[in-house]
mmCIF file of C-alpha atoms and ligand atoms in Angstrom:
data_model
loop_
_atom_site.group_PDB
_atom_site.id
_atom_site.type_symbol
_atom_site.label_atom_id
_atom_site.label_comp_id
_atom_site.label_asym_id
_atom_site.label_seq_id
_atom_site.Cartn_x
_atom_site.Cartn_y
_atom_site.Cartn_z
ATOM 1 C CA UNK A 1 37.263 98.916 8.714
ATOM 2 C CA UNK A 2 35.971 95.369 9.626
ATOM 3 C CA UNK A 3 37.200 93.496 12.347
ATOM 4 C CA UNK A 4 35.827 90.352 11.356
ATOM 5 C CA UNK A 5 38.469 88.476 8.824
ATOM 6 C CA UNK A 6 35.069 87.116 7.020
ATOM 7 C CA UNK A 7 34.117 88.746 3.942
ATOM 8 C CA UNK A 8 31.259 91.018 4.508
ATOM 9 C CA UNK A 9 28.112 91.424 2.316
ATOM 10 C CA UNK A 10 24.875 92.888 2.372
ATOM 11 C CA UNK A 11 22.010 91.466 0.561
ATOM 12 C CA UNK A 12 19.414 94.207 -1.158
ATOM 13 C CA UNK A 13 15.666 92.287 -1.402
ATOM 14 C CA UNK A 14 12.507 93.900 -0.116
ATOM 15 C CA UNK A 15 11.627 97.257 -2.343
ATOM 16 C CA UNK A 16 8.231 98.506 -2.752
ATOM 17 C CA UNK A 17 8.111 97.198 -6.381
ATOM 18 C CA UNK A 18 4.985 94.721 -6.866
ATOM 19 C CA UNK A 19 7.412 91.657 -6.672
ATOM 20 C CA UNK A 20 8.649 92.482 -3.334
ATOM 21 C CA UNK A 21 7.825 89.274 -2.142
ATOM 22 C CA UNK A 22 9.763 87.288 -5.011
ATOM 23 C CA UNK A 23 12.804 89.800 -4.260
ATOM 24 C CA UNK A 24 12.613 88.516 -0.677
ATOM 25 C CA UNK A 25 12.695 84.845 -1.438
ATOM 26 C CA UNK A 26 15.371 85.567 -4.075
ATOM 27 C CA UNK A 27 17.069 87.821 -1.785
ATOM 28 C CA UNK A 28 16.733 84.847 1.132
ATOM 29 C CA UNK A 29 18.233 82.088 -1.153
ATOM 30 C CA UNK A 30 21.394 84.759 -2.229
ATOM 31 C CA UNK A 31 21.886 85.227 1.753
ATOM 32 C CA UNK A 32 22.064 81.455 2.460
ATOM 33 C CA UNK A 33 24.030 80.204 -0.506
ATOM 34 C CA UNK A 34 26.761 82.796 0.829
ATOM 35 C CA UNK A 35 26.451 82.140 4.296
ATOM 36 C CA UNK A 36 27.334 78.319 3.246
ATOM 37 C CA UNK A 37 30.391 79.739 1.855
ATOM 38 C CA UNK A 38 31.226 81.883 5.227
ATOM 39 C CA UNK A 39 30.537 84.701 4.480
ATOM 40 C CA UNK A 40 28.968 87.239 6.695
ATOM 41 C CA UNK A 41 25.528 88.482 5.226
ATOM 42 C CA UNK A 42 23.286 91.264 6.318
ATOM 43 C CA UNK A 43 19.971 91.311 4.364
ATOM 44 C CA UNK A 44 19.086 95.203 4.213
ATOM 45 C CA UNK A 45 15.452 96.103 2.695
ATOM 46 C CA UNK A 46 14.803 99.604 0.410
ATOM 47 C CA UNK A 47 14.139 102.316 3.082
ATOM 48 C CA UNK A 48 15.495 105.506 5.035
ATOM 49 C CA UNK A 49 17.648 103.418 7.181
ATOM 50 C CA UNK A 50 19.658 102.022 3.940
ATOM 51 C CA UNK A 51 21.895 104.577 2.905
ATOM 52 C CA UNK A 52 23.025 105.612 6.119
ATOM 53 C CA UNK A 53 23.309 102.539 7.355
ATOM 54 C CA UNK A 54 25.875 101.513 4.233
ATOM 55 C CA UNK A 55 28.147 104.855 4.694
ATOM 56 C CA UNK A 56 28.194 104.111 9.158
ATOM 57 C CA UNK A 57 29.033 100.957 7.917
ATOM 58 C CA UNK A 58 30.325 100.089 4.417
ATOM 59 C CA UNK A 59 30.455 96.249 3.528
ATOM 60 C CA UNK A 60 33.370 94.601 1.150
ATOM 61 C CA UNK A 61 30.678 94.394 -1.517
ATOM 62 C CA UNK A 62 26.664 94.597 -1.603
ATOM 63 C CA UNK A 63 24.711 91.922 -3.279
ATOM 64 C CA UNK A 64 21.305 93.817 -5.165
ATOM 65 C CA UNK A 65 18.242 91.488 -5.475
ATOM 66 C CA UNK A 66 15.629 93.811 -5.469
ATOM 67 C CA UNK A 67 13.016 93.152 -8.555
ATOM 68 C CA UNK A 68 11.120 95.722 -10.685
ATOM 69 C CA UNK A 69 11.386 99.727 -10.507
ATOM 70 C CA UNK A 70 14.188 100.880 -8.716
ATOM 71 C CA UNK A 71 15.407 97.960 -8.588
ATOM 72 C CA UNK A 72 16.377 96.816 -11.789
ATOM 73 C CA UNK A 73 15.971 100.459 -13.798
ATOM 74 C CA UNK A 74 19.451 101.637 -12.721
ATOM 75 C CA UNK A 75 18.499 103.515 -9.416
ATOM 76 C CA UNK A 76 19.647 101.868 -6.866
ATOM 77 C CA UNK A 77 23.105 101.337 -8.577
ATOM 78 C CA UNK A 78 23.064 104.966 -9.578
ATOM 79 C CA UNK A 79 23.233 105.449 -5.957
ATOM 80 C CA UNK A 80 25.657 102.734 -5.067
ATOM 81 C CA UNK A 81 27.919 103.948 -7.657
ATOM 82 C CA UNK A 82 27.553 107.703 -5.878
ATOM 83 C CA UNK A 83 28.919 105.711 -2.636
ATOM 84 C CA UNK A 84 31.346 104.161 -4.220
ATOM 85 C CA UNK A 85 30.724 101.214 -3.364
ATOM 86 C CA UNK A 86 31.179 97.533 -4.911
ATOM 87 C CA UNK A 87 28.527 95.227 -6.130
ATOM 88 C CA UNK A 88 27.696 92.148 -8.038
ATOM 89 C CA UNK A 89 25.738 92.831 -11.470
ATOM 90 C CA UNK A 90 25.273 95.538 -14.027
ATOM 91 C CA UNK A 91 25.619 98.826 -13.832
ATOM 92 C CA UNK A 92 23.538 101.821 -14.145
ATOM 93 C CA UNK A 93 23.823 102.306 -17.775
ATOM 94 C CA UNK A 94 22.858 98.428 -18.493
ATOM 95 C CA UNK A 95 20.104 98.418 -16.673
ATOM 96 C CA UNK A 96 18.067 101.711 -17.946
ATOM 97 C CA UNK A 97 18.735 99.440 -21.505
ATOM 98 C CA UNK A 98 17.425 96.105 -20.469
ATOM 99 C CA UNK A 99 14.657 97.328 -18.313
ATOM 100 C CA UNK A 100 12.852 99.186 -20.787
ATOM 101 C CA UNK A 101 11.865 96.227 -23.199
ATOM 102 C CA UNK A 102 10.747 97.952 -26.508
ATOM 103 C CA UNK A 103 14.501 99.738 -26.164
ATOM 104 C CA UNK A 104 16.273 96.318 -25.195
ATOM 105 C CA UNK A 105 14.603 94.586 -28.371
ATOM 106 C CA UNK A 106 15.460 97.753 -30.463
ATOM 107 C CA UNK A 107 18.938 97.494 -29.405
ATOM 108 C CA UNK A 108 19.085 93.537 -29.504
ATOM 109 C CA UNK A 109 17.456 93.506 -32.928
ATOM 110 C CA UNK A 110 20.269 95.583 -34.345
ATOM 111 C CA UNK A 111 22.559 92.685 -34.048
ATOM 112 C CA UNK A 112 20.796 90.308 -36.345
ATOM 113 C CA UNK A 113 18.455 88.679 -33.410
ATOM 114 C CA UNK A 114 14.990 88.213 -34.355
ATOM 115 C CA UNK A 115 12.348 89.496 -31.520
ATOM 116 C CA UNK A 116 8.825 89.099 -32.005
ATOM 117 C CA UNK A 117 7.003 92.393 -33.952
ATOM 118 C CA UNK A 118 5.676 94.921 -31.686
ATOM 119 C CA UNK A 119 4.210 98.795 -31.799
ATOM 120 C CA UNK A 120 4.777 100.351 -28.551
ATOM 121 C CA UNK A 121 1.845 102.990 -27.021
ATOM 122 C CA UNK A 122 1.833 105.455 -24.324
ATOM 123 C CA UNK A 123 -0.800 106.084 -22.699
ATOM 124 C CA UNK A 124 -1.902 109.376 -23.849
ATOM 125 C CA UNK A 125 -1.048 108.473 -27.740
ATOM 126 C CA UNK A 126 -3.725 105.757 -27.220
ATOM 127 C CA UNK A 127 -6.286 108.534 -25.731
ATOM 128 C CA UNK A 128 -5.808 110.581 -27.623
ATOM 129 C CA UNK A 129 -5.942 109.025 -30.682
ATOM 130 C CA UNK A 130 -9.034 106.419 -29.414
ATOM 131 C CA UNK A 131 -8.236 103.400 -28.167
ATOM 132 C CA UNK A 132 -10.871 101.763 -30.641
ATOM 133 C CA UNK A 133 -8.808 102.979 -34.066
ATOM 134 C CA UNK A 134 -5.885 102.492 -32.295
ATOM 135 C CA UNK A 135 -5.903 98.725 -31.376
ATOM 136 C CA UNK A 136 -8.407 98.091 -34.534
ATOM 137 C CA UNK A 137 -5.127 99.387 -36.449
ATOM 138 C CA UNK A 138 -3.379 97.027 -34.183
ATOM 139 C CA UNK A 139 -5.431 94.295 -35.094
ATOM 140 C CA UNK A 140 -5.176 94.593 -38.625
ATOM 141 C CA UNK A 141 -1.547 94.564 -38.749
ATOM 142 C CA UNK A 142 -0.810 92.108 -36.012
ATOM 143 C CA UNK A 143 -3.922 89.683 -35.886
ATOM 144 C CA UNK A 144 -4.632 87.456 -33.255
ATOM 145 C CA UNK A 145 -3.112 86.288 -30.483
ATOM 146 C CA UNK A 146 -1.625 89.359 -29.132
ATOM 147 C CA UNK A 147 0.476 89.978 -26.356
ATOM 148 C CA UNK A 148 -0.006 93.010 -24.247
ATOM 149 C CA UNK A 149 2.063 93.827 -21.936
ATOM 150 C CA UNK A 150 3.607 96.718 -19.882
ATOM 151 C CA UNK A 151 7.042 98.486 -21.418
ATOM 152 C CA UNK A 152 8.708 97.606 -17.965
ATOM 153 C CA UNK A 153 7.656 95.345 -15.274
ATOM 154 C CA UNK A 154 8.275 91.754 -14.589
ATOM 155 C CA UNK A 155 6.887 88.580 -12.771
ATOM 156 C CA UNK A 156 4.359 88.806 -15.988
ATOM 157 C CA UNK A 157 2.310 91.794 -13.773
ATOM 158 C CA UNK A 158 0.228 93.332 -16.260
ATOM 159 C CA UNK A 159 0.933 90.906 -19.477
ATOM 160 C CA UNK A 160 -2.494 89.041 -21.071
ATOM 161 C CA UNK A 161 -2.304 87.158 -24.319
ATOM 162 C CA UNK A 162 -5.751 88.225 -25.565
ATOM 163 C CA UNK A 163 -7.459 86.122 -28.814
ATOM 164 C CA UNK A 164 -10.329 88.161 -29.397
ATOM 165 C CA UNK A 165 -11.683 92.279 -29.864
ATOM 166 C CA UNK A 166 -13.850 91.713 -26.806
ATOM 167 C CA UNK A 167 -10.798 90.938 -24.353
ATOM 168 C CA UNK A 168 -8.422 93.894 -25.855
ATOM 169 C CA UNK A 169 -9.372 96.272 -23.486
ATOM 170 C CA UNK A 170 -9.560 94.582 -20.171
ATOM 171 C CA UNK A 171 -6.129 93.756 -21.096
ATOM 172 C CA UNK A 172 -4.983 97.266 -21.833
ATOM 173 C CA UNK A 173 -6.491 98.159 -18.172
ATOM 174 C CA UNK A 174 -4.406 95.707 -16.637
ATOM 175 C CA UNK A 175 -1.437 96.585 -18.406
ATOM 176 C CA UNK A 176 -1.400 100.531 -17.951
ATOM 177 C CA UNK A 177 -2.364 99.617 -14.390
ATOM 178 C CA UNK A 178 1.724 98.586 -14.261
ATOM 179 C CA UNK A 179 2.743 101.166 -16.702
ATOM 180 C CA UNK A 180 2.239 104.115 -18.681
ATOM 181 C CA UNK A 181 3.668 102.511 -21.914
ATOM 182 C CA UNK A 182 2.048 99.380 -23.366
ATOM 183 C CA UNK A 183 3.921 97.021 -25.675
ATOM 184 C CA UNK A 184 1.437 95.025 -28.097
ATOM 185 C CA UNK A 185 3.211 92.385 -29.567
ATOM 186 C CA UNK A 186 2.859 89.800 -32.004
ATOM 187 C CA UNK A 187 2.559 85.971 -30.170
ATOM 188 C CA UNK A 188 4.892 83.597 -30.592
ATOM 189 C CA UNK A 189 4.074 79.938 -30.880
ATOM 190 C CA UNK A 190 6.758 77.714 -29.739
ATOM 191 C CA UNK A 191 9.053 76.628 -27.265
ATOM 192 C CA UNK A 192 9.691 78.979 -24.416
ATOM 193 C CA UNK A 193 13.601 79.219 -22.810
ATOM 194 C CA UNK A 194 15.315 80.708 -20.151
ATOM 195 C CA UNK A 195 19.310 81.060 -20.926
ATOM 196 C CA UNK A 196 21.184 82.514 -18.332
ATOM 197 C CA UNK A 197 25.387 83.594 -18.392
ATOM 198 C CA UNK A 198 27.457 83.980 -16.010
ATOM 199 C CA UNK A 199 30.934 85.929 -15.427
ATOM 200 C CA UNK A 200 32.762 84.533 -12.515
ATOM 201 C CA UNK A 201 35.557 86.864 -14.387
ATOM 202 C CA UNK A 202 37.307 84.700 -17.331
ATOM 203 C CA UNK A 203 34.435 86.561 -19.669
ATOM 204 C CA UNK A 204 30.669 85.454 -19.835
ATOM 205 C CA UNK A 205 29.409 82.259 -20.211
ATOM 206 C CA UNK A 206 25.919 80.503 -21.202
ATOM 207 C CA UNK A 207 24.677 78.143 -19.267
ATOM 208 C CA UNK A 208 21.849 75.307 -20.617
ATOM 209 C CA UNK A 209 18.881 76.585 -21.417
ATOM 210 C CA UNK A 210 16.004 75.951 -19.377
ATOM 211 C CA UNK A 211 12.383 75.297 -20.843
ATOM 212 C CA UNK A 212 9.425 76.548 -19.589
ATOM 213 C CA UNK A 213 5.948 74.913 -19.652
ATOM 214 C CA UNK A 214 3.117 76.437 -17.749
ATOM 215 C CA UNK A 215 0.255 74.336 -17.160
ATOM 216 C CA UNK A 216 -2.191 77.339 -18.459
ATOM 217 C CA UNK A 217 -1.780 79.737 -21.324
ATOM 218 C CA UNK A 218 1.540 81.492 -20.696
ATOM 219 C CA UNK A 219 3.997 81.751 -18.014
ATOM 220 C CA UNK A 220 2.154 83.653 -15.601
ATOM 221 C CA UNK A 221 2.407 85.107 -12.054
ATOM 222 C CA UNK A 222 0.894 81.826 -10.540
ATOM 223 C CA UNK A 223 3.005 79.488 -12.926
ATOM 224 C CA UNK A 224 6.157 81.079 -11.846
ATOM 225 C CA UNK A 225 5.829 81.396 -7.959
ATOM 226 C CA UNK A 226 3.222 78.031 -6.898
ATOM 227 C CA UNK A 227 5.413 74.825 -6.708
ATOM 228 C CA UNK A 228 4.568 72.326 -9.549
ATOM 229 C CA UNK A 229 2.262 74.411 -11.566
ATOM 230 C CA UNK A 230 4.813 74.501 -14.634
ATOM 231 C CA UNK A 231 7.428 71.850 -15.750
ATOM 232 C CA UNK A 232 10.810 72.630 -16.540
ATOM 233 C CA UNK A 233 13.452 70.905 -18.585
ATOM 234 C CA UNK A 234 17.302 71.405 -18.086
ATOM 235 C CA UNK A 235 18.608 71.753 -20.149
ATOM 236 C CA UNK A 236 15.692 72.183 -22.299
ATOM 237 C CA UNK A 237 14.361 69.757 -25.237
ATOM 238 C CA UNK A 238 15.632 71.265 -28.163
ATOM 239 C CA UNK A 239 18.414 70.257 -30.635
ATOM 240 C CA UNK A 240 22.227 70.899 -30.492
ATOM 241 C CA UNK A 241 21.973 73.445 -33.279
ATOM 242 C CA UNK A 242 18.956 75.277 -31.822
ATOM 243 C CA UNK A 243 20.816 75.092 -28.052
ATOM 244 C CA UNK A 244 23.905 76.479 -29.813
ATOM 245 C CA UNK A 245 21.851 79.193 -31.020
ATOM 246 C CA UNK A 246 20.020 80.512 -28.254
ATOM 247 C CA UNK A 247 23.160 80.485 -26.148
ATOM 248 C CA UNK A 248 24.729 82.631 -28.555
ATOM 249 C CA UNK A 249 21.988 84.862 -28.616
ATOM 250 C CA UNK A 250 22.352 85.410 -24.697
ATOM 251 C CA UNK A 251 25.566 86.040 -24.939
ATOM 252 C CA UNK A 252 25.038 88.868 -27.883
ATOM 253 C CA UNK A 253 22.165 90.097 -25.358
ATOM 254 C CA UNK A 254 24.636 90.403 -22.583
ATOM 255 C CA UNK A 255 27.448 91.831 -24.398
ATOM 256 C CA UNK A 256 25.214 94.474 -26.883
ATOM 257 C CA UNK A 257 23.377 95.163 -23.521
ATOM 258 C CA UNK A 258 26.422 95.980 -21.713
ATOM 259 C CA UNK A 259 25.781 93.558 -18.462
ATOM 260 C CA UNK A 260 27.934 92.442 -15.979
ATOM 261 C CA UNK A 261 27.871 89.288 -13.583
ATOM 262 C CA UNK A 262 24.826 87.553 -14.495
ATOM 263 C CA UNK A 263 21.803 87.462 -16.740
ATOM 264 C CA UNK A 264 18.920 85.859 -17.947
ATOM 265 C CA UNK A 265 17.585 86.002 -21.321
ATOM 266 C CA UNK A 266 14.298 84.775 -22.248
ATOM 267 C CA UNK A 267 13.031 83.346 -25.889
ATOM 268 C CA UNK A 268 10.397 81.984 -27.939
ATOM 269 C CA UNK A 269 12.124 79.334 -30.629
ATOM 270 C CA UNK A 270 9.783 79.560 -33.125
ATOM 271 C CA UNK A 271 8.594 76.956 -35.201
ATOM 272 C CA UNK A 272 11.335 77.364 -37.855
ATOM 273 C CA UNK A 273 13.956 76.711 -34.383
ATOM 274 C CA UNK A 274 14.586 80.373 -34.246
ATOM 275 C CA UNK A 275 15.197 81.973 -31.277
ATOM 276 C CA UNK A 276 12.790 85.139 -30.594
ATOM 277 C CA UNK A 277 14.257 87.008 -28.110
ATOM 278 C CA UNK A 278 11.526 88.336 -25.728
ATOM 279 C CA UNK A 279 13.504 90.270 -23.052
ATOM 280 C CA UNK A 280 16.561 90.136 -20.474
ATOM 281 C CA UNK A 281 16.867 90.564 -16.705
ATOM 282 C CA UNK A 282 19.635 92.210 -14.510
ATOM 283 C CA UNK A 283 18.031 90.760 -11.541
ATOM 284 C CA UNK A 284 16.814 87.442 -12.458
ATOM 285 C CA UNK A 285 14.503 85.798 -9.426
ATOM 286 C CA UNK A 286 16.636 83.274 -7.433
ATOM 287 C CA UNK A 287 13.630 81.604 -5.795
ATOM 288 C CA UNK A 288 13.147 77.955 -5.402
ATOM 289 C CA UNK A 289 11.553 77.828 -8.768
ATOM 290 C CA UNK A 290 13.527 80.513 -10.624
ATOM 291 C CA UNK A 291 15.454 79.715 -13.818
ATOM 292 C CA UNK A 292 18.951 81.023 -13.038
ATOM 293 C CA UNK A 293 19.243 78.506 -10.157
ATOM 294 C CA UNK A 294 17.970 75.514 -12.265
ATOM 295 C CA UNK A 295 20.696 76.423 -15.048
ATOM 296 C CA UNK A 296 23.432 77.002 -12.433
ATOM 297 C CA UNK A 297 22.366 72.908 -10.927
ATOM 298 C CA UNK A 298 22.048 71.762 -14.861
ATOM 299 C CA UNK A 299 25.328 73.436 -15.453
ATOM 300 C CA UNK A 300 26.701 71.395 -12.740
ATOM 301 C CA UNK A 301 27.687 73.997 -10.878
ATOM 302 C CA UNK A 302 26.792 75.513 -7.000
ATOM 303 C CA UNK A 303 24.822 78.462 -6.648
ATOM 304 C CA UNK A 304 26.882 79.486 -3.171
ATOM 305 C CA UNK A 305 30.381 79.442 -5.119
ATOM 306 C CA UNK A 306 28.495 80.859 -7.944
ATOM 307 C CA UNK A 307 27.627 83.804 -5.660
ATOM 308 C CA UNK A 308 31.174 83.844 -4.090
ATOM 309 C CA UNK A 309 32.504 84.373 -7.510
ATOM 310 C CA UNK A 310 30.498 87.199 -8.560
ATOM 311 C CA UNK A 311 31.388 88.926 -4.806
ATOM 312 C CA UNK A 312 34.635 88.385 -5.300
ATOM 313 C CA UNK A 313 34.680 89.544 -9.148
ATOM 314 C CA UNK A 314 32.744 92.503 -8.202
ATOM 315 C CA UNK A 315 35.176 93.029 -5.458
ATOM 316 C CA UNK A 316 38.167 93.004 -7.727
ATOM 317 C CA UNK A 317 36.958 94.766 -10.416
ATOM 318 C CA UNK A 318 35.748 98.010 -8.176
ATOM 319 C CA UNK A 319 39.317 97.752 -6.600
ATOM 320 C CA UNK A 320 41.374 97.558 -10.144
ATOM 321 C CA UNK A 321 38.486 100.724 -10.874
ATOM 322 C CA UNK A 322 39.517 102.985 -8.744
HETATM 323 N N1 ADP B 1 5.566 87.693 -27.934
HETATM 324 C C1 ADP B 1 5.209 86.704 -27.106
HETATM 325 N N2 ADP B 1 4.654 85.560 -27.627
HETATM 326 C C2 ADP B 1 4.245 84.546 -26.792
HETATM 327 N N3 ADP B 1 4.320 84.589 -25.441
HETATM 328 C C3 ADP B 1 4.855 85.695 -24.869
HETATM 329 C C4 ADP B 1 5.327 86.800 -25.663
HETATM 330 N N4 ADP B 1 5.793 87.747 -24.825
HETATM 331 C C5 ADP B 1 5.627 87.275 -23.573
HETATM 332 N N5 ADP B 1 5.069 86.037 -23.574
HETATM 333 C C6 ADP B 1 4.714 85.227 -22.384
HETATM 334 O O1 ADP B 1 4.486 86.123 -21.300
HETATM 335 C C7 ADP B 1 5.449 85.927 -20.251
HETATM 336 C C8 ADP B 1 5.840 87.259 -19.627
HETATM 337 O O2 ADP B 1 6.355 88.135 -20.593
HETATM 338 P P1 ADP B 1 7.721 88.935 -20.389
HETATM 339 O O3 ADP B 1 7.863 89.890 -21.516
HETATM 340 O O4 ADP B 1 8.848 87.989 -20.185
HETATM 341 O O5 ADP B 1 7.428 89.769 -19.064
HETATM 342 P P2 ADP B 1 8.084 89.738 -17.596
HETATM 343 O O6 ADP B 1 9.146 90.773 -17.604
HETATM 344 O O7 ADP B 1 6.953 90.131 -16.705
HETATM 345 O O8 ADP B 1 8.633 88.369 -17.354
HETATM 346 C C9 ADP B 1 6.598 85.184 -20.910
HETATM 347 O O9 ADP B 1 7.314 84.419 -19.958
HETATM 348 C C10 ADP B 1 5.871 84.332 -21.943
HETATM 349 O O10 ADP B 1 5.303 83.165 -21.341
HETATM 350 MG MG1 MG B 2 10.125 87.396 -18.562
#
């Protein structure tokens, strides 16, 4: 038990993933917001020290910002949820569904969501088969631009929009250099968004979509993490109908996925205005120039009682749980 009346969290950001460095910034921003709130935060990193350190010691609730494997695929919950013990976001089951993206766009598609075309390709289906027949199949079907990109990851690690034969299997490299699985899809011209929702417990919510534009191709490593490379709009330039839409569609992502808390849903709206849902994220980047944080100021809302509301929420739901 605590001695300190102030409510105790601990902050999870660090990992070994390849976007440790954007789970520490998140994880740094999470930390502060709450610490303007009063509450007393310990930022804990992903190693042999954790665990034990959580059962000596258990806080009223643990705050998970670590990105990519681990992360985000259910583990670390898994383990949490073997402790018992409360924190904000989905659970286990969620994220093994969102994290995998060809099985988040099967499951998403089911519900009447368009997301763009794709054929998804181990690594040893594309041996043995030949790469050559394999992506000259690809080609066929799918034309160019394609985007290639690894069946789980993030930060873009490992995704290339390639317009020719000649850069298909550079691309493939890079991508089975993140993963085992590749996902070719078909590219989407259009507006890029961001639409993130919220639970602070009366039921999830949408908040304005953000838009996205790089200054390069696509919404790369660089464009996400160096300050002024890409421009963003919120909420984004698009009609009331379209805005409608895509908030809907988050909030069918959220629900069919099964998350809880928070969650950010990215699209393509096409150039009919339809949203193409391209994936979701349990454990959306909270950086300076991440989306979630830009929806949450657009929203007109504060990201530290935004983050007191999911501890709390998380708090009370683990209590009325057990
Ligand atoms: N089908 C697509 N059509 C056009 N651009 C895409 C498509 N899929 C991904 N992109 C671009 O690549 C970026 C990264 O892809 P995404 O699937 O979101 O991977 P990550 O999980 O690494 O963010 C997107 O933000 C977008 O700019
Ligand atoms: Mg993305």
């Amino acid at each position: 038990m605590s001695t300190h009346s102030a409510l105790r969290v601990v902050v999870l950001a660090g990992g070994l993933s390849h976007e440790r460095d954007v789970s520490v910034r998140s994880g740094r921003r999470i930390s502060e917001a709450l610490r303007n709130r009063g509450v007393d935060v310990d930022e804990r990193d992903m190693d042999i020290d954790l665990l034990p350190s959580l059962i000596a010691d258990p806080p009223d609730c643990i705050f998970p910002m670590f990105h990519g494997a681990a992360g985000e695929d259910g583990a670390i919950r898994d383990v949490l949820d073997l402790l018992k013990l409360p924190y904000v976001g989905s659970n286990p089951e969620a994220c093994r569904l969102t994290y995998d993206k060809p099985l988040a766009k099967t499951i998403v598609a089911r519900t009447g969501i368009f997301t763009p075309e794709m054929v998804v390709l181990p690594h040893e289906a594309f041996r043995e088969l030949g790469a050559g027949a394999v992506l000259d199949a690809v080609e066929k079907a799918f034309g160019f631009p394609l985007v290639i990109k690894p069946s789980k990851g993030g930060s873009a690690l490992g995704v290339s929009i390639v317009h020719t034969a000649a850069e298909l299997p550079t691309a493939m490299v890079s991508c089975f250099s993140y993963a085992d699985c590749a996902v070719i899809e078909r590219y989407i011209a259009g507006t890029e968004v961001a639409v993130s929702v919220i639970d602070l417990g009366d039921g999830p919510v949408a908040l304005p979509a953000v838009e996205i534009v790089p200054d390069g191709e696509f919404y790369d490593y660089n464009a996400r993490y160096t300050a002024g490379l890409t421009e963003f709009f919120a909420p984004a330039r698009i009609t009331d109908d379209v805005s409608q839409r895509v908030a809907e569609a988050a909030l069918t992502v959220h629900t069919i996925l099964g998350l809880t808390g928070f969650s950010r849903s990215d699209f393509i709206i096409d150039g009919e205005g339809v949203p193409q849902f391209i994936e979701a994220n349990v454990a959306p980047g909270m950086t300076e120039t991440s989306l979630l944080p830009q929806a949450i100021e657009a929203a007109g809302l504060d990201l530290s009682e935004v983050c007191l509301a999911l501890v709390n929420d998380a708090i009370e739901a683990h209590s009325a749980q057990a």
